[in-house]
Amino acid sequence: MPDSVTRDASAKTDPSQTQAATVVNDFVVKFANVNGSGSASANGLFAKSILRMGVPIAARNIFPSNIQGLPTWYEVRVSEAGWLGRRGGVDLMVAMNPQTWAEDVRAIEPGFYLFHDTTKPLPPSMARDDIRVIGAPLTRICNETYSDPRQRQLFKNIMYVGALAALLGVPDTVVEQLLKEEFAAKPKLIDANLNAFHLGRDYADKNIAPIHLRLRASDKIGDRIFVEGNSACALGAVYGGATVCAWYPITPSTSLAEAFADHCKKLRTDPETKKAKYAIVQAEDEIASIGIVIGAGWNGARAFTCTSGPGVSLMQEFIGLSYFAEIPAVIFDVQRGGPSTGMPTRTQQSDLLSAAYASHGDTKHPMLFPCDPAECFEMGAQAFDLADRLQTTIFVMLDLDIGMNEWLCAPFKWDDKKTLDRGKVMTREELEAGRDFGRYLDVDGDGIAYRTYPGTHPSKGAYFTRGTSRDRYARYSEEGSVYVDNMQRLLRKFDTAKSLVPAPIRRDATRRTPYGVIYFGSTTPAMHEALDALERQGRHLNALRIRGFPFSDEVFEFIRAHEQVFVVEQNRDAQLRTLLINEGGIHPTRLTPVLHYDGTPITARFITAEIAGQMKSIETMPTPEKAQ
């Protein structure tokens, strides 16, 4: 029997194997806590200690929308192979919440571990015959050591980190250093936290038998960073030239505006005068926030708002104004579970249709789909060039999973030689030289007209900005042919956007196949793992990750090249599939939906099982020849 075993996304581990083999750097630990119990910092400490050992992790925080009292979970995927999506299943459940006990116990893989507070005996009926139950009397030790109730709660969390460190093989020095860094500004707390950590570690060393999950120092992190997508987007906005942010607080986008403020204090404040070179306005509501953004964009500033689905619903009329009056704006839509209030602290990809066709009448808006914080930074900056170039609203479509969770990703890259692309702006000199200026006049055939900034020239280049129908020179007109001319030009502009938004990325199978799969955004890491698992099953698919809308011709060529294409997304109504059908004239039977929308991030096992099942059904379906 080998010393260690590794597992893939589709595999269920044989319990008999786990009794004799140690699983090294390839398992899932999940913490079940009560919100408001102070567990977040302890769980984060555990995750970062593994990173300090050079072992890749993927951390997911699943939390309620109230302040305290409801269940919260924190899942740490340990994967030396580098898989950064959720795998599915749990190998070590740290069960600290009686409310969710039954659900948490059900999630444990056969043969693996339930860790709990053993202060009170656990009735056999609360466990399972095919799992191993371990734990420490955390409450008893805390009550014996601390008199303050809050200390008892907080240090109980640090104690279980100590116990896990002993069981899994995390060196003392790693956690000790992290605690010193965490409380550098409050040095009096360092010794108290170190004491709690060692209480848990010492108990586990003396009283808990070794388990078959193990961490081993590695060098698989490289130069990657651990960062939230919202912070990455905010930094991208700074590098993209944004100077105005107007927003209204809404989960899960609030931290994006807060991060922008923090970045601007460092990077957009004059070092000599200390004067801010930016404006951040917390508006009275989402309607006011997008109005401020469009006003700033009309005036030549690069401006954005950040929101989620309910905010996009409220912004519809102003988005239509941006489209028809052709004013640059950027909206970071951090998607969450809907409709209505829905699940404010759960993740989905369910705003695609509302963003793509936002506002009444005939509208189409470009969207960018980052797959991790590195692309959040890249596309966060790129969105402002696109908004100026296309003179319209650009949506950056991330979601709670990317936005509010820390992801391991490549370092952000920036070319210091890069200049901002302001698009077609007519200058004072050009106007003075007599160049013909029509605000809605297409002189290049790409659907994009020239604009002027306010005050460019004392007598030339002015126009009336209106949301009503007008001719090529911005003169009011309700003539049908004039309206049609303008609407057709806007379609040409949208067609031009195909070559400007990020191109899709293709990944081919190891052999020819009639099957393809399309996916986007935060689904990416789980999708990549599922593709590898399907390959090992002998199921081959070519894959295409969509990164922008409007869709390039390459997307529809990919669909036409395959007999069946699976479309994987995290919503109920197959919104990406609907867009592909609408925009490409694709017959619906060519596109098979694979949908996950319970509010938790999609797992590799789910994708693998769904696609394998669909492929099996297709392959066993009677053909006309068989029917005869």
Coordinates of N, CA and C in Angstrom, one line a residue, residues 17 40 71 93 138 156 191 195 199 216 218 256 268 270 278 381 401 464 477 493 505 524 544 570:
Q17 N -9.3 2.1 1.8 CA -8.1 2.6 1.4 C -7.6 3.7 2.3
A40 N -14.1 33.8 11.9 CA -13.6 34.1 10.6 C -12.1 34.3 10.6
P71 N -26.0 30.2 10.5 CA -24.9 29.4 10.2 C -23.9 30.0 9.2
M93 N -14.4 17.7 8.6 CA -15.4 18.7 9.0 C -15.2 19.1 10.4
L138 N -13.0 21.6 23.9 CA -12.6 23.0 23.7 C -13.3 23.9 24.8
K156 N -11.5 29.8 21.8 CA -11.9 28.5 21.5 C -11.6 28.2 20.0
D191 N 0.5 37.3 22.8 CA 0.8 36.2 23.8 C -0.5 35.4 24.1
N195 N -1.0 31.5 23.4 CA -1.3 30.6 24.4 C -2.5 29.7 24.1
L199 N -2.6 25.6 23.6 CA -3.5 24.8 24.4 C -4.1 23.7 23.5
R216 N 2.3 18.7 3.9 CA 3.8 18.6 3.7 C 4.2 19.9 3.0
S218 N 5.8 22.5 0.6 CA 5.9 22.4 -0.8 C 6.4 23.7 -1.4
L256 N -15.9 46.7 -2.9 CA -15.2 47.2 -4.1 C -15.0 48.7 -4.0
R268 N -3.9 58.2 -5.5 CA -4.5 59.4 -6.2 C -4.5 60.6 -5.3
D270 N -2.2 63.8 -3.9 CA -1.0 64.6 -4.2 C 0.0 64.5 -3.0
Y278 N -9.4 62.6 -6.8 CA -10.5 61.7 -7.1 C -11.8 62.2 -6.3
A381 N -9.4 47.6 -15.5 CA -8.8 48.7 -16.2 C -9.3 48.8 -17.6
D401 N -18.6 35.0 -5.5 CA -17.5 34.0 -5.3 C -16.1 34.6 -5.6
F464 N -26.5 69.3 -28.2 CA -27.5 69.1 -27.2 C -27.5 67.6 -26.8
S477 N -35.4 65.1 -33.8 CA -36.2 64.6 -34.9 C -37.0 63.4 -34.5
K493 N -22.0 49.8 -34.2 CA -21.0 50.0 -33.1 C -20.9 48.8 -32.2
I505 N -11.1 32.0 -24.9 CA -9.9 31.1 -24.8 C -10.3 29.7 -25.0
T524 N -14.7 28.7 -14.0 CA -13.5 28.3 -14.7 C -12.6 27.3 -13.9
L544 N -14.4 26.1 -24.5 CA -14.2 27.5 -24.9 C -14.7 28.3 -23.7
Q570 N -24.1 29.3 -13.7 CA -24.6 29.2 -12.4 C -25.9 30.1 -12.3

